[in-house]
CSV table of C-alpha atoms and ligand atoms in Angstrom, one decimal:
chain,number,residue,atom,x,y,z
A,2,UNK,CA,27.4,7.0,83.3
A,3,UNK,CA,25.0,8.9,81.0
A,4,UNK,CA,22.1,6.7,80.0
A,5,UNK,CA,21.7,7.5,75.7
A,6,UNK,CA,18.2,6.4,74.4
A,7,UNK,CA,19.4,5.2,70.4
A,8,UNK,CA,18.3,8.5,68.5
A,9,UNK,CA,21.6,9.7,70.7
A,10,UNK,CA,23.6,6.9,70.4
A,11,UNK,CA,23.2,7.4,66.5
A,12,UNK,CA,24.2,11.2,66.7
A,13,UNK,CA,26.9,9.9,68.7
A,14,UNK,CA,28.0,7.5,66.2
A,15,UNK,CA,28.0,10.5,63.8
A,16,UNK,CA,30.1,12.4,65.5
A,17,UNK,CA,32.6,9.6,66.3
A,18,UNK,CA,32.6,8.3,62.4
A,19,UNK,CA,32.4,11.3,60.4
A,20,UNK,CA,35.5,12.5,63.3
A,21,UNK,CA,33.7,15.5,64.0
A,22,UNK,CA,31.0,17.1,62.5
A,23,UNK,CA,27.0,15.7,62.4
A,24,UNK,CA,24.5,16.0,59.6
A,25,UNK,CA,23.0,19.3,60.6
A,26,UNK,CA,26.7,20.6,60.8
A,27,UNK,CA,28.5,20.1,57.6
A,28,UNK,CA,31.7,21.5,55.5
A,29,UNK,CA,29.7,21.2,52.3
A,30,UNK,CA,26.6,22.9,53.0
A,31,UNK,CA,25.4,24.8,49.8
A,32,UNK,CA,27.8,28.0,49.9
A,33,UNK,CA,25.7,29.1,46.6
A,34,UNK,CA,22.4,29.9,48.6
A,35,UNK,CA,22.3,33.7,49.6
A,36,UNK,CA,20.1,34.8,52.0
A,37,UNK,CA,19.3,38.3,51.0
A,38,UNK,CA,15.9,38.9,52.8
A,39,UNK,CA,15.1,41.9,50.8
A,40,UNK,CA,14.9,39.9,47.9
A,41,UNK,CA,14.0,36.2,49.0
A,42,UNK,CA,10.6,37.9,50.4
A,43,UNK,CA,9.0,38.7,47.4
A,44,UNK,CA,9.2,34.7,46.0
A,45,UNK,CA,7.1,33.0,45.2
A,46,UNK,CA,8.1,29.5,46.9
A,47,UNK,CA,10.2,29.3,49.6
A,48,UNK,CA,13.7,27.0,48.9
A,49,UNK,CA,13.3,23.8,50.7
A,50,UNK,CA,16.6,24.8,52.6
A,51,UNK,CA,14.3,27.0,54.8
A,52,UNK,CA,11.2,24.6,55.2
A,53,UNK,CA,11.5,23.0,58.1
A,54,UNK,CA,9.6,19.3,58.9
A,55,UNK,CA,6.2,19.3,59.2
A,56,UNK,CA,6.5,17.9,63.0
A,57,UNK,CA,8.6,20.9,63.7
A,58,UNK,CA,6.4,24.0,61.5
A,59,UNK,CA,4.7,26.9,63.9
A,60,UNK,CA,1.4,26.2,65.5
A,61,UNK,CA,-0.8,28.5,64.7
A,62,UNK,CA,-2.3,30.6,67.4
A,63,UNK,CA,-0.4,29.5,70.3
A,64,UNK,CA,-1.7,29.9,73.7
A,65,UNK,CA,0.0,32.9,75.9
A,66,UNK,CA,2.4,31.3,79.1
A,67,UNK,CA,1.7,32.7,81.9
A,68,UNK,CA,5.4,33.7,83.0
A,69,UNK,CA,6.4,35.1,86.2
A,70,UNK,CA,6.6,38.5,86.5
A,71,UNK,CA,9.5,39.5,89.0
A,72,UNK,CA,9.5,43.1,90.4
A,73,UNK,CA,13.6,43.4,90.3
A,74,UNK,CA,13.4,47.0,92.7
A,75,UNK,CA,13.1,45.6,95.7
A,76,UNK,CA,16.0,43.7,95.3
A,77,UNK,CA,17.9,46.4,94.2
A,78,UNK,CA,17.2,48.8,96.6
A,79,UNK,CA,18.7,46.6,99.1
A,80,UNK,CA,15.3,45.3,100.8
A,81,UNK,CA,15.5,41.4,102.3
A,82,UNK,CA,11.8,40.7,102.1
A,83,UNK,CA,11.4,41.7,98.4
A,84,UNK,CA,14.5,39.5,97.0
A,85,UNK,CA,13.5,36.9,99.2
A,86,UNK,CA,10.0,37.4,97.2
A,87,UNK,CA,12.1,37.6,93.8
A,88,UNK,CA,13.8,34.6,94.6
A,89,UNK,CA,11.2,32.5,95.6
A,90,UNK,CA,9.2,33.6,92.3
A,91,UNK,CA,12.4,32.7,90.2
A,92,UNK,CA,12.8,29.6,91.9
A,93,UNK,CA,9.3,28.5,90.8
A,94,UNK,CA,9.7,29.6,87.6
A,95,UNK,CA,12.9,27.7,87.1
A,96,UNK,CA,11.4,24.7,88.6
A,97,UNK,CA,8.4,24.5,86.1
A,98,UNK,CA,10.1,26.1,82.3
A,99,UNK,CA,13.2,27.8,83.3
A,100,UNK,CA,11.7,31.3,82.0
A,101,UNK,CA,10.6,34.5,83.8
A,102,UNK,CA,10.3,38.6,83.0
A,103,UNK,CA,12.1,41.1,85.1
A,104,UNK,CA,10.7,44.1,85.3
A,105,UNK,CA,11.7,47.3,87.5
A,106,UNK,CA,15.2,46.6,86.2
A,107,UNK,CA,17.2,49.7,86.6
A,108,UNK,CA,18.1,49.4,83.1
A,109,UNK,CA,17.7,52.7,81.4
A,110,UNK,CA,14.7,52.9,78.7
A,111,UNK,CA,16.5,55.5,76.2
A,112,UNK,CA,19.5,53.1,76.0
A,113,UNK,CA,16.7,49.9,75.1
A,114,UNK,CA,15.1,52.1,72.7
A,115,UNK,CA,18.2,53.0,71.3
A,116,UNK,CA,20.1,49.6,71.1
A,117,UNK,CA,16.9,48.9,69.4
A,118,UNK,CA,17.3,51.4,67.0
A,119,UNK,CA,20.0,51.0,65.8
A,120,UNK,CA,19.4,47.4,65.0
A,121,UNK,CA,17.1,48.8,62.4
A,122,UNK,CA,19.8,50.7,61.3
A,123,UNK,CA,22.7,47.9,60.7
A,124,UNK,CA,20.4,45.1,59.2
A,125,UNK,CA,18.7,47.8,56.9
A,126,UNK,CA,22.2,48.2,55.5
A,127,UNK,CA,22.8,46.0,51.9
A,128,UNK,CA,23.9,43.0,52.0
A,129,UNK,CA,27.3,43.7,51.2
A,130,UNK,CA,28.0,46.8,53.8
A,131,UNK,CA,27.0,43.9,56.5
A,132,UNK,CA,28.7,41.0,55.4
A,133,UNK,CA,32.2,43.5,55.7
A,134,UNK,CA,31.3,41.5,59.6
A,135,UNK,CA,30.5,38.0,58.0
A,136,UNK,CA,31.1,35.5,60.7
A,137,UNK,CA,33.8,33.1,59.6
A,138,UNK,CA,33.3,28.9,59.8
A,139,UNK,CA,33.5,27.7,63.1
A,140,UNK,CA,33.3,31.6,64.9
A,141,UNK,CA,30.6,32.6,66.9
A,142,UNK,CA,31.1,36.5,66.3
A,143,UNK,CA,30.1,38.6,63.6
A,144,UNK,CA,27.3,38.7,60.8
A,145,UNK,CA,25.2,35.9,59.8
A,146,UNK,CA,22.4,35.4,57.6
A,147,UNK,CA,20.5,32.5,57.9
A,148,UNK,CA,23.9,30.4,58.0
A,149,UNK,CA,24.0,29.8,54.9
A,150,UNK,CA,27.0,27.7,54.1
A,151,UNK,CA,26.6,26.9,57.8
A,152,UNK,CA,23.9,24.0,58.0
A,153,UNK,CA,22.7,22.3,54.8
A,154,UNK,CA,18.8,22.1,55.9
A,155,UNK,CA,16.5,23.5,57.9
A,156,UNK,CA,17.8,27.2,57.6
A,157,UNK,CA,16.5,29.7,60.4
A,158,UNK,CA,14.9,32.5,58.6
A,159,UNK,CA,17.1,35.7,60.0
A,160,UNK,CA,20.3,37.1,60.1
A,161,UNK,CA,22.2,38.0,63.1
A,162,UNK,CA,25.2,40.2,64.1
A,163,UNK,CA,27.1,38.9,67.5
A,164,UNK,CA,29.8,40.0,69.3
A,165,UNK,CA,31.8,39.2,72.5
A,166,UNK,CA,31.5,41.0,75.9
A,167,UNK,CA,34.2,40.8,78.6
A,168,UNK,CA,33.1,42.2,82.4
A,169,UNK,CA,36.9,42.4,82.8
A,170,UNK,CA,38.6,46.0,83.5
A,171,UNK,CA,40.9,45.9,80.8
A,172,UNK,CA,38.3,45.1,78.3
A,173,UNK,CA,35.9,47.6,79.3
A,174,UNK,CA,35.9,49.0,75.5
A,175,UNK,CA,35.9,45.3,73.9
A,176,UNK,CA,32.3,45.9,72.2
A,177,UNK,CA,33.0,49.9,70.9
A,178,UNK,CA,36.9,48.5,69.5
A,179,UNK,CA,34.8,45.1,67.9
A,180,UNK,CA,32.6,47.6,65.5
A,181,UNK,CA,34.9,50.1,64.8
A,182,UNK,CA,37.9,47.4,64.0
A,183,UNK,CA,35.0,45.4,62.0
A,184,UNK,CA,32.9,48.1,60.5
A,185,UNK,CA,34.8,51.7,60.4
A,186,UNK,CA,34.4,54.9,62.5
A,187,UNK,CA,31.2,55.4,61.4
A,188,UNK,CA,29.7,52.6,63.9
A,189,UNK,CA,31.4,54.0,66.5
A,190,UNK,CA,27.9,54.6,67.7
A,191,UNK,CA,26.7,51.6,67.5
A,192,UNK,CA,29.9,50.6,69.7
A,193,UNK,CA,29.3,52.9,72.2
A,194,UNK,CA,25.6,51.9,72.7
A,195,UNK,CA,26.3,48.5,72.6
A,196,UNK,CA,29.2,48.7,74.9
A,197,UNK,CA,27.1,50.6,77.5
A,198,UNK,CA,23.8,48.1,76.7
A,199,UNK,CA,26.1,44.9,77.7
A,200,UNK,CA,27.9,46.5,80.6
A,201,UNK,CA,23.6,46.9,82.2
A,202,UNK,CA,23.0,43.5,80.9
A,203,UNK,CA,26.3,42.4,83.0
A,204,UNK,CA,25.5,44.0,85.8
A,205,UNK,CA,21.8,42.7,85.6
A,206,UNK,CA,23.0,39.0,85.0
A,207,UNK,CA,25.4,39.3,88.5
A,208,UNK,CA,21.9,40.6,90.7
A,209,UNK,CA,19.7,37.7,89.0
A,210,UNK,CA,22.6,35.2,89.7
A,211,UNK,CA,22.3,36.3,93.4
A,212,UNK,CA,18.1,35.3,93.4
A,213,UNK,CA,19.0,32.2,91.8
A,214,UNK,CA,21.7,31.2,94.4
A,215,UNK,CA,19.5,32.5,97.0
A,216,UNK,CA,16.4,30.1,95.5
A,217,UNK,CA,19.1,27.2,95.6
A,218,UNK,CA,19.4,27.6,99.6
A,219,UNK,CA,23.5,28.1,99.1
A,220,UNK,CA,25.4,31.6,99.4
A,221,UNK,CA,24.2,34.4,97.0
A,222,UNK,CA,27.5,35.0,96.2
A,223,UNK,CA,28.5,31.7,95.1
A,224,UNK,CA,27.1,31.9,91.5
A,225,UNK,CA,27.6,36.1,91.2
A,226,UNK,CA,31.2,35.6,92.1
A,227,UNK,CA,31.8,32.8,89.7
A,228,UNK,CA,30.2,35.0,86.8
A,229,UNK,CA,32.2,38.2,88.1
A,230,UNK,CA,34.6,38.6,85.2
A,231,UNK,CA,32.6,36.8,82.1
A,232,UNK,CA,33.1,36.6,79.1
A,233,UNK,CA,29.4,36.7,77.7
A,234,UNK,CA,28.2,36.7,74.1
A,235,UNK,CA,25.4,39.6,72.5
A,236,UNK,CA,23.5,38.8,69.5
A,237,UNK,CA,21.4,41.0,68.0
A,238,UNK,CA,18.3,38.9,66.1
A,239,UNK,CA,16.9,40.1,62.9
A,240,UNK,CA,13.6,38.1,61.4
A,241,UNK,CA,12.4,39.7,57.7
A,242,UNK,CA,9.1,39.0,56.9
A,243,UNK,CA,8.2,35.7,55.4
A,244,UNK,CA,5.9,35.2,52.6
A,245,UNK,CA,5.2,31.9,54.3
A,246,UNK,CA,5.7,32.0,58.0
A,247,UNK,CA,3.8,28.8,58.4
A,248,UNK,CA,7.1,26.7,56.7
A,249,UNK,CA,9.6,28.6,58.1
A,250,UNK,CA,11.2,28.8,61.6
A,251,UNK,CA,13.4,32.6,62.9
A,252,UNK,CA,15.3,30.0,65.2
A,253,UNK,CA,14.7,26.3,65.5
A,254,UNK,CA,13.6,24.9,68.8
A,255,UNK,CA,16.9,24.4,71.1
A,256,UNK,CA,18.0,25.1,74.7
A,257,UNK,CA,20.2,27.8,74.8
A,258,UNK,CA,23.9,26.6,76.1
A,259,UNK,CA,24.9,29.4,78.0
A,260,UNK,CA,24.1,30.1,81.5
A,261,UNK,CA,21.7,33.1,81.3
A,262,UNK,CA,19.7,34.3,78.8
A,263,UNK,CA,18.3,37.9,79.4
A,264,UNK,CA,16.4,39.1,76.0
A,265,UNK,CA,14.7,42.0,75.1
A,266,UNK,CA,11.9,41.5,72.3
A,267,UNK,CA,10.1,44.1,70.3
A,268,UNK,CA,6.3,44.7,70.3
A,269,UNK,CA,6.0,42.1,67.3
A,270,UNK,CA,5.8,38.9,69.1
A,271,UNK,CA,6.9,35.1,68.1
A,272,UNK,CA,8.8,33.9,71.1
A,273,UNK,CA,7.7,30.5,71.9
A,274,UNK,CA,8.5,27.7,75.2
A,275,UNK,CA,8.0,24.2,75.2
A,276,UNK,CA,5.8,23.7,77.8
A,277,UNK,CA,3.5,20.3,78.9
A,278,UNK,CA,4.2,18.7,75.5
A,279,UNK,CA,3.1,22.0,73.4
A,280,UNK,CA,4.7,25.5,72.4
A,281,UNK,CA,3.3,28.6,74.4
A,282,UNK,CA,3.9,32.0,73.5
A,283,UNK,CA,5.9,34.7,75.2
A,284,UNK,CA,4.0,38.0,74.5
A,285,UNK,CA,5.6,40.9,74.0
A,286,UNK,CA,6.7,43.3,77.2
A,287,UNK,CA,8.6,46.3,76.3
A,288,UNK,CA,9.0,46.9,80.1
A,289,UNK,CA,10.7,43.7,80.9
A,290,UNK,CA,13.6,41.7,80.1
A,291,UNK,CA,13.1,37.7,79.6
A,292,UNK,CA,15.3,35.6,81.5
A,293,UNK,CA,15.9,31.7,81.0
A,294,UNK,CA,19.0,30.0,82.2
A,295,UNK,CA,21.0,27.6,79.6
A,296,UNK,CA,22.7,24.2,79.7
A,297,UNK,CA,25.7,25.8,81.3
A,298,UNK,CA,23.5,26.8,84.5
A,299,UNK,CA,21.7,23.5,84.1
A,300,UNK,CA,24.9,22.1,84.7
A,301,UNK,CA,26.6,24.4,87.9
A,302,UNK,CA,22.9,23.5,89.5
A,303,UNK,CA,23.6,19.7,88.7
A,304,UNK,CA,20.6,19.8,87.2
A,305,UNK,CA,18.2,21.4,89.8
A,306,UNK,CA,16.9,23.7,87.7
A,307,UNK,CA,16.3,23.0,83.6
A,308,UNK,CA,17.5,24.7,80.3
A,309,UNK,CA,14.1,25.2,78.3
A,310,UNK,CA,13.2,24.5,75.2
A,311,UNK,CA,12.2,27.6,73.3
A,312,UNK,CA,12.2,28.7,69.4
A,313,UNK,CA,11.0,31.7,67.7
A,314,UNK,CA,8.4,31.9,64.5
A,315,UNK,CA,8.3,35.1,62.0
A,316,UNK,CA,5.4,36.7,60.4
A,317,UNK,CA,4.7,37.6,56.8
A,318,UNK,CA,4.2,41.2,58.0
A,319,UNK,CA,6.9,42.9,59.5
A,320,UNK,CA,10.2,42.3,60.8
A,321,UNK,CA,11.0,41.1,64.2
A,322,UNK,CA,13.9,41.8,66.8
A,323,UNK,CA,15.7,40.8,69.8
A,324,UNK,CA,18.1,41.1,71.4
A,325,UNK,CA,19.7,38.8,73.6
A,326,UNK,CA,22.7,38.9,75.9
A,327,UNK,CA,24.1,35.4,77.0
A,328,UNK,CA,25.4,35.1,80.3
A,329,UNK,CA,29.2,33.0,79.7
A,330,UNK,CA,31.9,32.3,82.6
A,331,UNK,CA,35.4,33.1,81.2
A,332,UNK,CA,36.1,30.9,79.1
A,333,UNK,CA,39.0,28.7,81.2
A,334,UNK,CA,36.8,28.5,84.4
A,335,UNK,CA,35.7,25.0,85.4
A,336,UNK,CA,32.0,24.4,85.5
A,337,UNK,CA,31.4,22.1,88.8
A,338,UNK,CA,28.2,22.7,90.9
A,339,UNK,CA,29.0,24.1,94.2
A,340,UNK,CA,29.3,21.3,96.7
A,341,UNK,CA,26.3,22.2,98.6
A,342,UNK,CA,24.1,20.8,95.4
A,343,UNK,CA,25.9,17.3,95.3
A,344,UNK,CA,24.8,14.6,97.6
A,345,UNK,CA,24.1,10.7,98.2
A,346,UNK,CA,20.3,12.1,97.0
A,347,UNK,CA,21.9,14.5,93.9
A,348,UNK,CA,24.9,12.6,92.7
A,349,UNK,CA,26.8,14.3,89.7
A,350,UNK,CA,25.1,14.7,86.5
A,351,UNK,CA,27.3,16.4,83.9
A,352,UNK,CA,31.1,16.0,84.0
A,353,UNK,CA,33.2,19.3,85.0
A,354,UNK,CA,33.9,21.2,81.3
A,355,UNK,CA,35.0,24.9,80.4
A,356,UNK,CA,32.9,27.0,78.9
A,357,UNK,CA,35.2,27.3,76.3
A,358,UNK,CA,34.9,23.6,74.7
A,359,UNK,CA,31.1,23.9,74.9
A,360,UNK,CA,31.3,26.7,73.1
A,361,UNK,CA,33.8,25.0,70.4
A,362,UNK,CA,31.5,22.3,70.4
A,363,UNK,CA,28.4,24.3,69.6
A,364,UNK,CA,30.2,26.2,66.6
A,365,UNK,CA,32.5,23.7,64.9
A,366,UNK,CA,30.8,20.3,65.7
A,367,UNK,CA,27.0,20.3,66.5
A,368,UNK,CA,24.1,22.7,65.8
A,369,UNK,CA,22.7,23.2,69.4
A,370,UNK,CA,19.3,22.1,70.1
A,371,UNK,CA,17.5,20.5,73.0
A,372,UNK,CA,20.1,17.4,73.0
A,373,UNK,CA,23.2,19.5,73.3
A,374,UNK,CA,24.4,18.9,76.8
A,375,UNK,CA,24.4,15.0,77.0
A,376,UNK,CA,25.8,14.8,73.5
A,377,UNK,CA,28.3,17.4,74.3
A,378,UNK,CA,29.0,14.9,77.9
A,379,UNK,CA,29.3,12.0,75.8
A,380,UNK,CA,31.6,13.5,73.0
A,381,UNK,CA,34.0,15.3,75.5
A,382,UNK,CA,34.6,11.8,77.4
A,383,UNK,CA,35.0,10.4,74.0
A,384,UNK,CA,37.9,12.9,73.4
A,385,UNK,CA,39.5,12.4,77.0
A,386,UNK,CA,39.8,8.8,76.0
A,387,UNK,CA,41.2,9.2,72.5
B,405,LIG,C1,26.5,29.9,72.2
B,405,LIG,C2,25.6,30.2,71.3
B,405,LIG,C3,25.3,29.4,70.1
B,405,LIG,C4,23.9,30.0,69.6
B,405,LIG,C5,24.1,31.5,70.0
B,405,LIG,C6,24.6,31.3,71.5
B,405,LIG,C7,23.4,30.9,72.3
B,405,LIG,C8,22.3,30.3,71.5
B,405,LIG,C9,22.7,29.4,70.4
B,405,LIG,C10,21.7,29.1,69.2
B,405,LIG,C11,20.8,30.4,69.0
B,405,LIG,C12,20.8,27.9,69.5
B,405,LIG,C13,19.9,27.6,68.3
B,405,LIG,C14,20.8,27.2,67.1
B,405,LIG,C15,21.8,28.4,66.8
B,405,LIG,C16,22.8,27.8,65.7
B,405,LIG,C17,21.1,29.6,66.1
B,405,LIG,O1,20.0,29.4,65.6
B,405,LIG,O2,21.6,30.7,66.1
B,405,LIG,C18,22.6,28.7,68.1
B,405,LIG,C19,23.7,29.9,68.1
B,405,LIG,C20,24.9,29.6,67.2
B,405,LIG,O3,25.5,28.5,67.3
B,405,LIG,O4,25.3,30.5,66.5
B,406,LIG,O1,14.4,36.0,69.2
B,406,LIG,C1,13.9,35.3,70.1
B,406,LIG,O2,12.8,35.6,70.7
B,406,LIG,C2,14.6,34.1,70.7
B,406,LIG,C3,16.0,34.0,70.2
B,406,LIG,C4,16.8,32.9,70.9
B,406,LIG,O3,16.2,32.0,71.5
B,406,LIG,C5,18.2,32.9,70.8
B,406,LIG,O4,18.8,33.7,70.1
B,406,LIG,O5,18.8,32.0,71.5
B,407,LIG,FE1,17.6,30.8,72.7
């Protein structure tokens, strides 16, 4: 039995009265509020929708973490001792914040550059040639801009464009057919690139599964095998300038659900981890990907290894991007910890669930944040028992 101190008990309660949905996720949010960055930027004030408590507001001048740098050759190139050495380093890192850069990643630095690229390109579009992708209520692809009409406070100041990924052979062209379907033969592309970007990041995910296994003491297939034909998510992060970066939040602080996070930031900087009761910044690395695992890894490690606490802040200078790739099992799959991780010593923590209800949980009934799992726990036993 999950133990809820009362600030989850009353989120609870929400979702059980209000039959779905809690305050931060709500039907009526203010459809009215636009977030059109180009012109929101040059006001004055900043609506209150987008200031976020003062307990929560950027720190300024963070200190740098120190995050583990793994050297992923080694392990590619087949050689014991150096992925023993990665995985001993990503076992560390997982044990202390759950985040560490990969560098020496095979992943080729014109396609980066590019993917980049033409990030600029799509969110310097107008507003109205990108909302032709606006995400609908309760999806998690498409175009979003600050969700708006989403959440009714505490607005992230960005706007993001997402899109599914299947490793599966007959969807090998699911990212190229989402942009042209969505956007026209003119982002074919953009398709293309980001088609061949998430097939690296897929096959990157599966080798950094097989340190993490490996850092666990079970098979390092057991994990790689499991994520063999996923269904993962891309997001591509765009964060305008803010007149007032010290109100304002890119992404509020949450752990990310998913199982792996590998993102790739740009020179600008604002990627911070909760660390020893205070926010540390990530600084920027062109060379390496950041990795941190998610709430669904938490969970298939029965909670060896923790889902972190991060956010990102903006600057009132120029705009920032990232992109992330998040790790997902197909959908269906049951998420149980392999046996080897469940003893008299490490009894159960999280019930089995599919990544598929997480997910529905995340998009149509609560705004993930650094709570989601036991909430999620507590909710989906709720719904057995109904
Ligand atoms: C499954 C997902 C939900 C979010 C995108 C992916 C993984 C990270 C999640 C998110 C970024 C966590 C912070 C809140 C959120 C609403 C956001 O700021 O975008 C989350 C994403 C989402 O629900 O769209
Ligand atoms: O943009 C960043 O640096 C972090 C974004 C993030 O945490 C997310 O999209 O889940
Ligand atoms: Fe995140």
């Amino acid at each position: 039995m999950l133990y809820y101190p009362p600030s989850h008990a009353m989120a609870i309660d929400c979702i059980v009265k209000s039959k779905s949905s809690v305050p931060e996720m709500c039907q009526e949010a203010s459809k009215s509020l636009v977030f059109d960055a180009s012109l929101l930027q040059h006001q004055n004030s900043i609506p209150a929708e987008f200031v976020w408590p003062d307990h929560e507001k950027p720190c300024p001048n963070p200190k740098e973490l120190p995050v583990p740098l793994v050297d992923f050759g080694g392990f590619l190139s087949g050689n014991p001792v150096a992925a023993a050495e990665a995985s001993k380093l990503v076992g560390e890192a997982c044990r202390e914040h759950g985040f560490f850069l990969v560098t020496n990643h095979g992943v080729d630095s014109d396609l980066i550059s590019n993917a980049h690229r033409y990030m600029d390109y799509f969110f310097e579009l107008p507003l109205s040639e990108k909302q032709r992708a606006q995400r609908k209520l309760g999806e998690h692809c498409g175009y979003a801009s600050s969700f708006t009409g989403r959440f009714s406070s505490k607005l992230p100041w960005k706007e993001t464009l997402s899109f599914r990924f299947s490793a599966e052979k007959n969807s090998s062209h699911i990212v190229q057919e989402y942009f042209e379907k969505t956007l026209g033969d003119e982002f074919l592309p953009l398709g293309e690139i980001y088609q061949e970007y998430c097939n690296a990041m897929s096959k990157l995910s599966l080798g950094i599964m097989e340190l993490l296994g490996m850092s666990l003491g079970i098979s390092k297939e057991s994990f790689s095998e499991f994520f063999q034909d996923n269904e993962s998510i891309m997001r591509l992060n765009y964060y305008p300038p803010c007149q007032k970066p010290e109100l304002t939040l890119g992404t509020g602080p949450h752990c990310d659900p998913t199982s792996l996070t590998i993102l790739h930031q740009d020179t600008v900087g604002g990627l911070e981890v909760f660390v020893d009761g205070e926010w540390r910044s990530i600084n920027p690395n062109v060379t390496a990907f950041v990795v941190n695992i998610g709430d669904t890894f938490m969970a298939l490690s029965n909670g060896r290894y923790k889902s972190c606490l991060h956010r990102a802040v903006v600057n009132n200078k120029t705009p920032r991007k990232s992109l992330a790739f998040f790790l997902c099992p197909k959908e269906d799959k049951v998420v149980s910890p392999p046996n080897e991780l469940v003893d008299s010593n490490n009894p159960r923590i999280y019930p089995d669930f599919t990544w598929a209800k997480l997910l529905e949980f995340t998009q149509k009934h609560y705004r993930a944040d650094m709570n989601t799992l036991q909430i999620f726990s507590t909710w989906l036993q709720q719904q057995k028992n109904s």
